[in-house]
Amino acid sequence: AQTVTQSQPEMSVQEAETVTLSCTYDTSESDYYLFWYKQPPSRQMILVIRQEAYKQQNATENRFSVNFQKAAKSFSLKISDSQLGDAAMYFCAYRTLYSGAGSYQLTFGKGTKLSVIP
Amino acid sequence: GAGVSQTPSNKVTEKGKYVELRCDPISGHTALYWYRQSLGQGPEFLIYFQGTGAADDSGLPNDRFFAVRPEGSVSTLKIQRTERGDSAVYLCASSSNGGRGETQYFGPGTRLLVL
C-alpha cells in the first residue's frame, strides 16, 4: 500500500515571501498521480495542483509550483508571493493508476498547517 | 448544483444511536467518494460509487457503516450503533466519471460528534 508523509506539521511565512511544503511518498508503482489540496477553516478541500508521474516537467498553477523528484519520491509545493488567503491546511495526496480494491481513493498525508504573517 | 453539498453541517448524537449523513454531488458526476477525517489527520477513504453501485467499499471500517446511492446522484452514509470513536468530519467528493487523474471536488463535510 502507498503511504504519504508530510514531515512539517506547521509552517509560517511572511506575506509576499515564498514557502515550500514538503511531501514524500512510498510506492512500488511507476505511474500515478500526485495532488496538493488546500483545506481552509471552512473544511472544503480545494485542489491546488496536480502532477502526473510520467511527466517530467513540474506542474505550475499561477503562484503555486511543485518540485517533483520521482527517484527520490518527493513532491514539494512552492507558494510564491504568499497571501493572507493562502493560510490553511495543505494536504499532499497520491492516486494509483492501477485497478482493484482501494485503487479509487486518494491517499492523503497528515497535512501541514500554513500560517501567513502580515 | 454548483458544488458538492453535505447535510447536516454538524451532527451531535449519543453513543448507540443511528445517524444518516447526506451528500449531494455536482450534477452529472457519476463518481462519488466518502472519506473520514479524524482530528489532526488527513482524510481516509471509506467508499467509492460509480453510478448507483458501490465499486469499492474497502475503506469501510466495519459493518456498522453502510452507504447507498439509489438513483446515482444523492448518497447517504449510514452509521449504526455509533461509538465515540466515530467522531470525525465526514467528507464527500465527486468527480466526472472516476478517471484516475480527475479532480475530486469536495463538499464542506459533516462534523459528527458522538457523546
CSV table of N, CA and C in Angstrom, one decimal, chain A:
chain,number,residue,atom,x,y,z
A,1,ALA,N,0.8,-1.2,0.0
A,1,ALA,CA,0.0,0.0,0.0
A,1,ALA,C,0.9,1.2,0.0
A,2,GLN,N,0.3,2.3,-0.6
A,2,GLN,CA,1.1,3.5,-0.7
A,2,GLN,C,0.9,4.3,0.6
A,3,THR,N,2.0,5.0,1.0
A,3,THR,CA,1.9,5.9,2.1
A,3,THR,C,2.4,7.3,1.7
A,4,VAL,N,1.9,8.3,2.3
A,4,VAL,CA,2.3,9.7,2.1
A,4,VAL,C,2.7,10.4,3.4
A,5,THR,N,3.8,11.0,3.4
A,5,THR,CA,4.4,11.6,4.6
A,5,THR,C,4.6,13.1,4.4
A,6,GLN,N,4.0,13.9,5.3
A,6,GLN,CA,4.3,15.3,5.4
A,6,GLN,C,5.0,15.5,6.7
A,7,SER,N,6.2,15.9,6.7
A,7,SER,CA,7.0,15.9,7.9
A,7,SER,C,7.0,17.3,8.6
A,8,GLN,N,6.3,18.2,8.1
A,8,GLN,CA,6.2,19.6,8.7
A,8,GLN,C,4.7,19.8,9.2
A,9,PRO,N,4.5,19.6,10.5
A,9,PRO,CA,3.1,19.8,10.9
A,9,PRO,C,2.6,21.2,10.8
A,10,GLU,N,3.6,22.2,11.0
A,10,GLU,CA,3.2,23.6,10.9
A,10,GLU,C,4.4,24.3,10.2
A,11,MET,N,4.0,25.4,9.4
A,11,MET,CA,4.9,26.2,8.7
A,11,MET,C,4.3,27.7,8.8
A,12,SER,N,5.2,28.6,8.7
A,12,SER,CA,4.8,30.0,8.7
A,12,SER,C,5.6,30.8,7.6
A,13,VAL,N,5.0,31.8,7.1
A,13,VAL,CA,5.7,32.6,6.0
A,13,VAL,C,5.2,34.0,6.1
A,14,GLN,N,6.1,34.9,5.8
A,14,GLN,CA,5.7,36.3,5.8
A,14,GLN,C,4.9,36.6,4.5
A,15,GLU,N,4.0,37.5,4.6
A,15,GLU,CA,3.2,37.9,3.4
A,15,GLU,C,4.2,38.3,2.3
A,16,ALA,N,3.9,37.9,1.1
A,16,ALA,CA,4.7,38.2,-0.1
A,16,ALA,C,6.0,37.4,-0.2
A,17,GLU,N,6.3,36.6,0.8
A,17,GLU,CA,7.5,35.7,0.7
A,17,GLU,C,7.1,34.4,0.1
A,18,THR,N,8.2,33.5,-0.1
A,18,THR,CA,8.0,32.2,-0.7
A,18,THR,C,8.2,31.1,0.4
A,19,VAL,N,7.4,30.1,0.3
A,19,VAL,CA,7.4,29.0,1.3
A,19,VAL,C,7.4,27.7,0.5
A,20,THR,N,8.0,26.7,1.0
A,20,THR,CA,8.0,25.3,0.4
A,20,THR,C,7.5,24.3,1.4
A,21,LEU,N,6.5,23.6,1.0
A,21,LEU,CA,5.9,22.5,1.9
A,21,LEU,C,6.4,21.1,1.3
A,22,SER,N,6.8,20.3,2.2
A,22,SER,CA,7.5,19.0,1.8
A,22,SER,C,6.4,17.9,1.8
A,23,CYS,N,6.7,16.9,0.9
A,23,CYS,CA,5.9,15.7,0.9
A,23,CYS,C,6.7,14.6,0.3
A,24,THR,N,6.8,13.5,1.0
A,24,THR,CA,7.4,12.3,0.4
A,24,THR,C,6.4,11.1,0.4
A,25,TYR,N,6.6,10.2,-0.5
A,25,TYR,CA,5.6,9.1,-0.6
A,25,TYR,C,6.3,7.8,-0.9
A,26,ASP,N,5.7,6.7,-0.6
A,26,ASP,CA,6.3,5.4,-0.8
A,26,ASP,C,5.4,4.6,-1.7
A,27,THR,N,5.9,4.1,-2.8
A,27,THR,CA,5.2,3.3,-3.8
A,27,THR,C,6.1,2.4,-4.6
A,28,SER,N,5.6,1.3,-5.1
A,28,SER,CA,6.4,0.5,-6.0
A,28,SER,C,5.9,0.7,-7.4
A,29,GLU,N,5.0,1.6,-7.6
A,29,GLU,CA,4.4,1.7,-8.9
A,29,GLU,C,5.2,2.8,-9.7
A,30,SER,N,5.1,2.7,-11.0
A,30,SER,CA,5.9,3.6,-11.9
A,30,SER,C,5.0,4.8,-12.4
A,31,ASP,N,3.7,4.5,-12.4
A,31,ASP,CA,2.8,5.6,-12.9
A,31,ASP,C,1.7,5.8,-11.9
A,32,TYR,N,1.4,7.1,-11.6
A,32,TYR,CA,0.5,7.5,-10.6
A,32,TYR,C,0.3,9.0,-10.7
A,33,TYR,N,-0.7,9.5,-9.9
A,33,TYR,CA,-0.9,11.0,-9.8
A,33,TYR,C,-0.6,11.4,-8.4
A,34,LEU,N,-0.1,12.7,-8.4
A,34,LEU,CA,0.1,13.3,-7.1
A,34,LEU,C,-0.7,14.6,-7.1
A,35,PHE,N,-1.2,15.0,-5.9
A,35,PHE,CA,-2.0,16.2,-5.8
A,35,PHE,C,-1.6,17.0,-4.5
A,36,TRP,N,-1.8,18.3,-4.6
A,36,TRP,CA,-1.8,19.1,-3.4
A,36,TRP,C,-3.2,19.7,-3.2
A,37,TYR,N,-3.8,19.5,-2.1
A,37,TYR,CA,-5.1,20.1,-1.7
A,37,TYR,C,-4.9,21.0,-0.6
A,38,LYS,N,-5.8,22.1,-0.6
A,38,LYS,CA,-5.8,23.1,0.4
A,38,LYS,C,-7.1,22.9,1.2
A,39,GLN,N,-7.1,23.0,2.5
A,39,GLN,CA,-8.3,22.9,3.3
A,39,GLN,C,-8.3,24.1,4.3
A,40,PRO,N,-9.1,25.1,3.9
A,40,PRO,CA,-9.3,26.3,4.8
A,40,PRO,C,-10.2,25.9,6.0
A,41,PRO,N,-10.4,26.8,7.0
A,41,PRO,CA,-11.2,26.5,8.1
A,41,PRO,C,-12.6,26.1,7.7
A,42,SER,N,-13.1,26.5,6.5
A,42,SER,CA,-14.4,26.0,6.1
A,42,SER,C,-14.5,24.6,5.8
A,43,ARG,N,-13.4,23.8,5.9
A,43,ARG,CA,-13.3,22.4,5.8
A,43,ARG,C,-13.3,21.9,4.3
A,44,GLN,N,-13.7,22.7,3.4
A,44,GLN,CA,-13.8,22.3,2.0
A,44,GLN,C,-12.4,22.1,1.3
A,45,MET,N,-12.1,20.9,0.9
A,45,MET,CA,-10.8,20.6,0.3
A,45,MET,C,-10.9,21.2,-1.1
A,46,ILE,N,-9.8,21.9,-1.5
A,46,ILE,CA,-9.7,22.6,-2.8
A,46,ILE,C,-8.4,22.1,-3.5
A,47,LEU,N,-8.5,21.6,-4.7
A,47,LEU,CA,-7.4,21.2,-5.4
A,47,LEU,C,-6.5,22.4,-5.8
A,48,VAL,N,-5.2,22.3,-5.4
A,48,VAL,CA,-4.2,23.4,-5.7
A,48,VAL,C,-3.5,23.1,-7.0
A,49,ILE,N,-3.0,21.8,-7.1
A,49,ILE,CA,-2.1,21.5,-8.3
A,49,ILE,C,-2.1,20.0,-8.4
A,50,ARG,N,-1.8,19.5,-9.6
A,50,ARG,CA,-1.8,18.0,-9.9
A,50,ARG,C,-0.6,17.8,-10.7
A,51,GLN,N,0.1,16.6,-10.5
A,51,GLN,CA,1.2,16.2,-11.2
A,51,GLN,C,1.1,14.7,-11.7
A,52,GLU,N,1.3,14.5,-13.0
A,52,GLU,CA,1.3,13.1,-13.4
A,52,GLU,C,2.7,12.6,-13.4
A,53,ALA,N,2.9,11.4,-12.9
A,53,ALA,CA,4.3,10.9,-12.6
A,53,ALA,C,5.1,10.7,-13.9
A,54,TYR,N,4.4,10.4,-15.0
A,54,TYR,CA,5.1,10.1,-16.2
A,54,TYR,C,5.6,11.4,-16.9
A,55,LYS,N,5.1,12.6,-16.4
A,55,LYS,CA,5.5,13.8,-17.0
A,55,LYS,C,6.7,14.4,-16.2
A,56,GLN,N,7.8,14.6,-16.8
A,56,GLN,CA,9.0,15.1,-16.1
A,56,GLN,C,8.9,16.6,-15.8
A,57,GLN,N,8.1,17.3,-16.5
A,57,GLN,CA,8.0,18.7,-16.3
A,57,GLN,C,7.2,19.0,-15.0
A,58,ASN,N,7.7,19.8,-14.2
A,58,ASN,CA,7.0,20.2,-12.9
A,58,ASN,C,5.8,21.0,-13.2
A,59,ALA,N,4.6,20.7,-12.6
A,59,ALA,CA,3.4,21.4,-12.8
A,59,ALA,C,3.5,22.8,-12.1
A,60,THR,N,2.8,23.8,-12.7
A,60,THR,CA,2.7,25.1,-12.1
A,60,THR,C,1.2,25.6,-12.3
A,61,GLU,N,0.8,26.3,-11.4
A,61,GLU,CA,-0.5,27.0,-11.4
A,61,GLU,C,-0.4,28.3,-10.8
A,62,ASN,N,-0.1,29.4,-11.6
A,62,ASN,CA,0.0,30.7,-11.1
A,62,ASN,C,1.1,30.8,-10.0
A,63,ARG,N,0.8,31.1,-8.8
A,63,ARG,CA,1.8,31.3,-7.7
A,63,ARG,C,2.3,29.9,-7.1
A,64,PHE,N,1.6,28.8,-7.6
A,64,PHE,CA,1.9,27.5,-7.0
A,64,PHE,C,2.7,26.7,-8.0
A,65,SER,N,3.7,26.1,-7.5
A,65,SER,CA,4.5,25.2,-8.4
A,65,SER,C,5.0,24.0,-7.5
A,66,VAL,N,5.4,22.9,-8.2
A,66,VAL,CA,5.9,21.8,-7.5
A,66,VAL,C,7.3,21.4,-7.9
A,67,ASN,N,8.0,20.8,-7.0
A,67,ASN,CA,9.3,20.2,-7.4
A,67,ASN,C,9.1,18.7,-7.2
A,68,PHE,N,9.0,18.0,-8.4
A,68,PHE,CA,8.7,16.6,-8.4
A,68,PHE,C,10.0,15.9,-8.7
A,69,GLN,N,10.4,15.1,-7.7
A,69,GLN,CA,11.7,14.3,-7.8
A,69,GLN,C,11.2,12.8,-7.7
A,70,LYS,N,11.0,12.2,-8.9
A,70,LYS,CA,10.4,10.8,-8.9
A,70,LYS,C,11.4,9.8,-8.3
A,71,ALA,N,12.6,9.9,-8.5
A,71,ALA,CA,13.5,8.9,-8.0
A,71,ALA,C,13.6,9.0,-6.5
A,72,ALA,N,13.5,10.2,-6.0
A,72,ALA,CA,13.6,10.4,-4.5
A,72,ALA,C,12.2,10.3,-3.9
A,73,LYS,N,11.1,10.1,-4.7
A,73,LYS,CA,9.7,10.1,-4.3
A,73,LYS,C,9.4,11.3,-3.4
A,74,SER,N,9.7,12.4,-4.0
A,74,SER,CA,9.5,13.7,-3.3
A,74,SER,C,8.6,14.6,-4.1
A,75,PHE,N,7.7,15.3,-3.5
A,75,PHE,CA,6.7,16.1,-4.2
A,75,PHE,C,6.5,17.4,-3.4
A,76,SER,N,7.3,18.4,-3.5
A,76,SER,CA,7.1,19.6,-2.6
A,76,SER,C,6.3,20.6,-3.3
A,77,LEU,N,5.7,21.5,-2.6
A,77,LEU,CA,4.8,22.6,-3.1
A,77,LEU,C,5.5,23.9,-2.7
A,78,LYS,N,5.7,24.7,-3.7
A,78,LYS,CA,6.2,26.1,-3.5
A,78,LYS,C,5.1,27.1,-3.8
A,79,ILE,N,5.0,27.9,-2.8
A,79,ILE,CA,4.0,29.0,-2.9
A,79,ILE,C,4.8,30.3,-2.9
A,80,SER,N,4.7,31.0,-4.0
A,80,SER,CA,5.4,32.3,-4.2
A,80,SER,C,4.4,33.5,-3.9
A,81,ASP,N,5.0,34.6,-3.5
A,81,ASP,CA,4.2,35.8,-3.2
A,81,ASP,C,3.0,35.5,-2.3
A,82,SER,N,3.3,34.9,-1.1
A,82,SER,CA,2.3,34.4,-0.2
A,82,SER,C,1.3,35.5,0.1
A,83,GLN,N,0.0,35.1,0.2
A,83,GLN,CA,-1.0,36.0,0.5
A,83,GLN,C,-1.8,35.5,1.8
A,84,LEU,N,-2.5,36.4,2.4
A,84,LEU,CA,-3.2,36.0,3.6
A,84,LEU,C,-4.2,34.9,3.4
A,85,GLY,N,-4.8,34.9,2.2
A,85,GLY,CA,-5.7,33.8,1.9
A,85,GLY,C,-5.1,32.5,1.7
A,86,ASP,N,-3.8,32.4,1.6
A,86,ASP,CA,-3.1,31.1,1.5
A,86,ASP,C,-3.1,30.3,2.8
A,87,ALA,N,-3.4,31.0,3.9
A,87,ALA,CA,-3.4,30.3,5.2
A,87,ALA,C,-4.4,29.2,5.3
A,88,ALA,N,-4.0,28.0,5.5
A,88,ALA,CA,-4.8,26.8,5.5
A,88,ALA,C,-4.0,25.6,5.9
A,89,MET,N,-4.7,24.5,5.9
A,89,MET,CA,-4.0,23.2,6.0
A,89,MET,C,-3.8,22.7,4.5
A,90,TYR,N,-2.6,22.2,4.3
A,90,TYR,CA,-2.3,21.7,2.9
A,90,TYR,C,-2.0,20.2,3.0
A,91,PHE,N,-2.6,19.5,2.1
A,91,PHE,CA,-2.5,18.0,2.1
A,91,PHE,C,-1.9,17.6,0.8
A,92,CYS,N,-1.0,16.7,0.9
A,92,CYS,CA,-0.4,16.0,-0.3
A,92,CYS,C,-1.2,14.7,-0.4
A,93,ALA,N,-1.5,14.3,-1.7
A,93,ALA,CA,-2.2,13.1,-1.9
A,93,ALA,C,-1.7,12.3,-3.1
A,94,TYR,N,-1.9,11.0,-3.0
A,94,TYR,CA,-1.4,10.1,-4.1
A,94,TYR,C,-2.6,9.3,-4.6
A,95,ARG,N,-2.6,9.1,-6.0
A,95,ARG,CA,-3.6,8.2,-6.5
A,95,ARG,C,-3.0,7.3,-7.5
A,96,THR,N,-3.2,6.0,-7.4
A,96,THR,CA,-2.7,5.0,-8.3
A,96,THR,C,-3.4,5.0,-9.6
A,97,LEU,N,-2.7,4.5,-10.6
A,97,LEU,CA,-3.3,4.3,-11.9
A,97,LEU,C,-3.8,2.9,-12.1
A,98,TYR,N,-3.6,2.0,-11.2
A,98,TYR,CA,-3.9,0.6,-11.3
A,98,TYR,C,-5.3,0.3,-10.8
A,99,SER,N,-5.8,-0.8,-11.1
A,99,SER,CA,-7.2,-1.2,-10.7
A,99,SER,C,-7.2,-2.1,-9.5
A,100,GLY,N,-8.4,-2.3,-9.0
A,100,GLY,CA,-8.5,-3.2,-7.8
A,100,GLY,C,-9.0,-2.4,-6.6
A,101,ALA,N,-9.3,-3.2,-5.6
A,101,ALA,CA,-9.8,-2.6,-4.3
A,101,ALA,C,-8.8,-1.6,-3.8
A,102,GLY,N,-9.4,-0.5,-3.3
A,102,GLY,CA,-8.5,0.6,-2.8
A,102,GLY,C,-7.9,1.4,-3.8
A,103,SER,N,-8.1,1.2,-5.1
A,103,SER,CA,-7.4,1.9,-6.1
A,103,SER,C,-8.1,3.2,-6.5
A,104,TYR,N,-9.3,3.4,-6.1
A,104,TYR,CA,-10.0,4.6,-6.5
A,104,TYR,C,-9.8,5.8,-5.6
A,105,GLN,N,-9.2,5.5,-4.5
A,105,GLN,CA,-9.1,6.6,-3.4
A,105,GLN,C,-7.9,7.5,-3.7
A,106,LEU,N,-8.0,8.6,-3.0
A,106,LEU,CA,-6.8,9.5,-2.8
A,106,LEU,C,-6.2,9.0,-1.4
A,107,THR,N,-4.9,8.9,-1.4
A,107,THR,CA,-4.3,8.6,-0.1
A,107,THR,C,-3.6,9.9,0.3
A,108,PHE,N,-4.0,10.4,1.5
A,108,PHE,CA,-3.5,11.7,2.0
A,108,PHE,C,-2.4,11.5,3.0
A,109,GLY,N,-1.6,12.6,3.1
A,109,GLY,CA,-0.7,12.8,4.2
A,109,GLY,C,-1.5,13.4,5.4
A,110,LYS,N,-0.8,13.7,6.5
A,110,LYS,CA,-1.4,14.2,7.7
A,110,LYS,C,-1.6,15.7,7.6
A,111,GLY,N,-1.0,16.4,6.6
A,111,GLY,CA,-1.2,17.8,6.4
A,111,GLY,C,-0.1,18.7,7.1
A,112,THR,N,0.0,19.9,6.5
A,112,THR,CA,0.8,20.9,7.0
A,112,THR,C,0.0,22.2,7.2
A,113,LYS,N,0.0,22.7,8.4
A,113,LYS,CA,-0.8,24.0,8.7
A,113,LYS,C,0.1,25.1,8.3
A,114,LEU,N,-0.3,25.9,7.4
A,114,LEU,CA,0.4,27.1,6.9
A,114,LEU,C,-0.2,28.4,7.5
A,115,SER,N,0.6,29.1,8.2
A,115,SER,CA,0.2,30.5,8.7
A,115,SER,C,0.9,31.5,7.8
A,116,VAL,N,0.2,32.6,7.5
A,116,VAL,CA,0.8,33.7,6.8
A,116,VAL,C,0.8,34.9,7.7
A,117,ILE,N,2.0,35.5,7.9
A,117,ILE,CA,2.1,36.6,8.8
A,117,ILE,C,2.1,37.9,8.0
A,118,PRO,N,1.2,38.8,8.4
A,118,PRO,CA,1.1,40.1,7.7
A,118,PRO,C,2.3,40.9,7.8
